[in-house]
Amino acid sequence: MNDRKLSLGYINSVLYDLEKAFWDERGRGARFRVTTVGREYFLDKCLPKIQSQDLDAIIKAVEDVLTEEGIVLGQSHLVEDRLLHIRVEGCLHQDVERKLAAKDVEPFTCIPANLVALAIEQVLRRPVELAEIKLEDG
C-alpha cells in the first residue's frame, strides 16, 4: 500500500457513499456480503502479529494493530458461551455510521469486528458470523 496521507473526511465520505449505495441496492442483505471487507489489511497488518491460538490473544493482537494505526482508541470483549461481544471505542469510521443512521440505514458493517472475525476464521478455523452491529454513543 501507499504511505500517502489522505484526508479522513475524504475517506469517510467515499466510504459513506459506497455503504449507502450498497444498502440502497441490497438492504439488510448487504450485511452478509461485507463480512470480508478488510481482508487485505488483515493479511498484511494483523495476521503477522498473531502468535497464539488463544482467543484473547488473537483479539488483543488485532486490537493492538488497530490502536497503533489510530483506527480505534480501544476495544473490549466479552465471551458468552459461543457468542463474542466486541465493543469498539473511538473508531475513525464512526462518523460514517452516524450519517448512515441519520438516513435510516441500520449498521451493517464494522471493519474492526470484521478483522476479529477474519482472525478467528483464519487462525482457529472456526466459522464466524456477525450477529448484530449497534451504534452507541461514546
GROMACS .gro file of C-alpha atoms in nm:
model
  138
    1MET     CA    1   0.000   0.000   0.000
    2ASN     CA    2   0.093   0.363  -0.047
    3ASP     CA    3   0.201   0.570   0.256
    4ARG     CA    4   0.048   0.885   0.106
    5LYS     CA    5  -0.163   1.073   0.360
    6LEU     CA    6  -0.530   1.123   0.276
    7SER     CA    7  -0.792   1.334   0.446
    8LEU     CA    8  -1.007   1.134   0.690
    9GLY     CA    9  -1.304   1.341   0.574
   10TYR     CA   10  -1.242   1.231   0.216
   11ILE     CA   11  -1.201   0.865   0.309
   12ASN     CA   12  -1.514   0.865   0.524
   13SER     CA   13  -1.720   1.045   0.257
   14VAL     CA   14  -1.623   0.783  -0.003
   15LEU     CA   15  -1.690   0.501   0.245
   16TYR     CA   16  -2.029   0.656   0.324
   17ASP     CA   17  -2.122   0.675  -0.044
   18LEU     CA   18  -2.018   0.313  -0.102
   19GLU     CA   19  -2.206   0.183   0.202
   20LYS     CA   20  -2.517   0.388   0.120
   21ALA     CA   21  -2.520   0.269  -0.242
   22PHE     CA   22  -2.479  -0.092  -0.130
   23TRP     CA   23  -2.758  -0.055   0.125
   24ASP     CA   24  -2.985   0.103  -0.137
   25GLU     CA   25  -2.917  -0.193  -0.366
   26ARG     CA   26  -2.928  -0.480  -0.113
   27GLY     CA   27  -3.097  -0.354   0.205
   28ARG     CA   28  -3.040  -0.585   0.500
   29GLY     CA   29  -2.886  -0.840   0.263
   30ALA     CA   30  -2.584  -0.610   0.235
   31ARG     CA   31  -2.454  -0.721   0.573
   32PHE     CA   32  -2.394  -1.076   0.451
   33ARG     CA   33  -2.178  -0.952   0.165
   34VAL     CA   34  -1.941  -0.727   0.358
   35THR     CA   35  -1.806  -0.966   0.619
   36THR     CA   36  -1.471  -0.994   0.445
   37VAL     CA   37  -1.416  -0.620   0.399
   38GLY     CA   38  -1.070  -0.561   0.540
   39ARG     CA   39  -0.921  -0.896   0.434
   40GLU     CA   40  -0.614  -0.746   0.261
   41TYR     CA   41  -0.546  -0.523   0.563
   42PHE     CA   42  -0.591  -0.823   0.793
   43LEU     CA   43  -0.346  -1.038   0.596
   44ASP     CA   44  -0.091  -0.757   0.573
   45LYS     CA   45  -0.111  -0.600   0.920
   46CYS     CA   46  -0.294  -0.826   1.166
   47LEU     CA   47  -0.213  -1.187   1.080
   48PRO     CA   48   0.166  -1.142   1.121
   49LYS     CA   49   0.105  -1.012   1.477
   50ILE     CA   50  -0.099  -1.314   1.587
   51GLN     CA   51   0.133  -1.552   1.769
   52SER     CA   52  -0.116  -1.770   1.956
   53GLN     CA   53  -0.432  -1.974   1.910
   54ASP     CA   54  -0.573  -1.834   2.233
   55LEU     CA   55  -0.888  -1.632   2.158
   56ASP     CA   56  -0.799  -1.349   2.397
   57ALA     CA   57  -0.450  -1.322   2.247
   58ILE     CA   58  -0.592  -1.316   1.894
   59ILE     CA   59  -0.836  -1.037   1.981
   60LYS     CA   60  -0.560  -0.844   2.161
   61ALA     CA   61  -0.328  -0.871   1.859
   62VAL     CA   62  -0.596  -0.723   1.631
   63GLU     CA   63  -0.674  -0.452   1.887
   64ASP     CA   64  -0.306  -0.362   1.915
   65VAL     CA   65  -0.278  -0.314   1.539
   66LEU     CA   66  -0.594  -0.104   1.527
   67THR     CA   67  -0.484   0.121   1.814
   68GLU     CA   68  -0.126   0.155   1.688
   69GLU     CA   69  -0.260   0.258   1.347
   70GLY     CA   70  -0.504   0.507   1.503
   71ILE     CA   71  -0.811   0.332   1.366
   72VAL     CA   72  -0.968   0.282   1.710
   73LEU     CA   73  -0.897   0.420   2.055
   74GLY     CA   74  -0.960   0.082   2.215
   75GLN     CA   75  -1.159  -0.235   2.213
   76SER     CA   76  -1.305  -0.465   2.475
   77HIS     CA   77  -1.475  -0.801   2.451
   78LEU     CA   78  -1.685  -1.048   2.644
   79VAL     CA   79  -1.738  -1.415   2.565
   80GLU     CA   80  -2.076  -1.570   2.649
   81ASP     CA   81  -2.083  -1.937   2.552
   82ARG     CA   82  -2.042  -1.926   2.171
   83LEU     CA   83  -2.116  -1.553   2.141
   84LEU     CA   84  -1.838  -1.295   2.134
   85HIS     CA   85  -1.935  -0.935   2.212
   86ILE     CA   86  -1.687  -0.676   2.087
   87ARG     CA   87  -1.709  -0.311   2.184
   88VAL     CA   88  -1.507  -0.072   1.970
   89GLU     CA   89  -1.422   0.267   2.118
   90GLY     CA   90  -1.340   0.571   1.910
   91CYS     CA   91  -1.347   0.415   1.563
   92LEU     CA   92  -1.241   0.663   1.299
   93HIS     CA   93  -1.531   0.547   1.081
   94GLN     CA   94  -1.794   0.624   1.347
   95ASP     CA   95  -1.900   0.942   1.162
   96VAL     CA   96  -1.986   0.730   0.857
   97GLU     CA   97  -2.219   0.514   1.065
   98ARG     CA   98  -2.381   0.820   1.223
   99LYS     CA   99  -2.451   0.970   0.879
  100LEU     CA  100  -2.598   0.640   0.764
  101ALA     CA  101  -2.814   0.616   1.077
  102ALA     CA  102  -2.945   0.967   1.003
  103LYS     CA  103  -3.066   0.827   0.668
  104ASP     CA  104  -3.235   0.532   0.847
  105VAL     CA  105  -2.966   0.287   0.736
  106GLU     CA  106  -2.907   0.037   1.014
  107PRO     CA  107  -2.542  -0.052   1.085
  108PHE     CA  108  -2.445  -0.343   0.863
  109THR     CA  109  -2.067  -0.344   0.870
  110CYS     CA  110  -1.792  -0.289   1.125
  111ILE     CA  111  -1.444  -0.324   0.987
  112PRO     CA  112  -1.273  -0.372   1.328
  113ALA     CA  113  -1.521  -0.654   1.403
  114ASN     CA  114  -1.457  -0.798   1.057
  115LEU     CA  115  -1.085  -0.813   1.135
  116VAL     CA  116  -1.151  -1.008   1.455
  117ALA     CA  117  -1.386  -1.242   1.265
  118LEU     CA  118  -1.125  -1.293   0.993
  119ALA     CA  119  -0.865  -1.372   1.261
  120ILE     CA  120  -1.088  -1.632   1.426
  121GLU     CA  121  -1.166  -1.793   1.090
  122GLN     CA  122  -0.803  -1.793   0.975
  123VAL     CA  123  -0.627  -1.893   1.297
  124LEU     CA  124  -0.884  -2.108   1.476
  125ARG     CA  125  -1.058  -2.241   1.163
  126ARG     CA  126  -1.399  -2.158   1.310
  127PRO     CA  127  -1.688  -2.017   1.107
  128VAL     CA  128  -1.790  -1.670   1.225
  129GLU     CA  129  -2.098  -1.459   1.170
  130LEU     CA  130  -2.158  -1.102   1.285
  131ALA     CA  131  -2.491  -1.138   1.462
  132GLU     CA  132  -2.559  -0.773   1.539
  133ILE     CA  133  -2.391  -0.437   1.496
  134LYS     CA  134  -2.503  -0.147   1.714
  135LEU     CA  135  -2.402   0.216   1.705
  136GLU     CA  136  -2.380   0.360   2.054
  137ASP     CA  137  -2.263   0.695   2.184
  138GLY     CA  138  -1.911   0.700   2.315
   0.00000   0.00000   0.00000
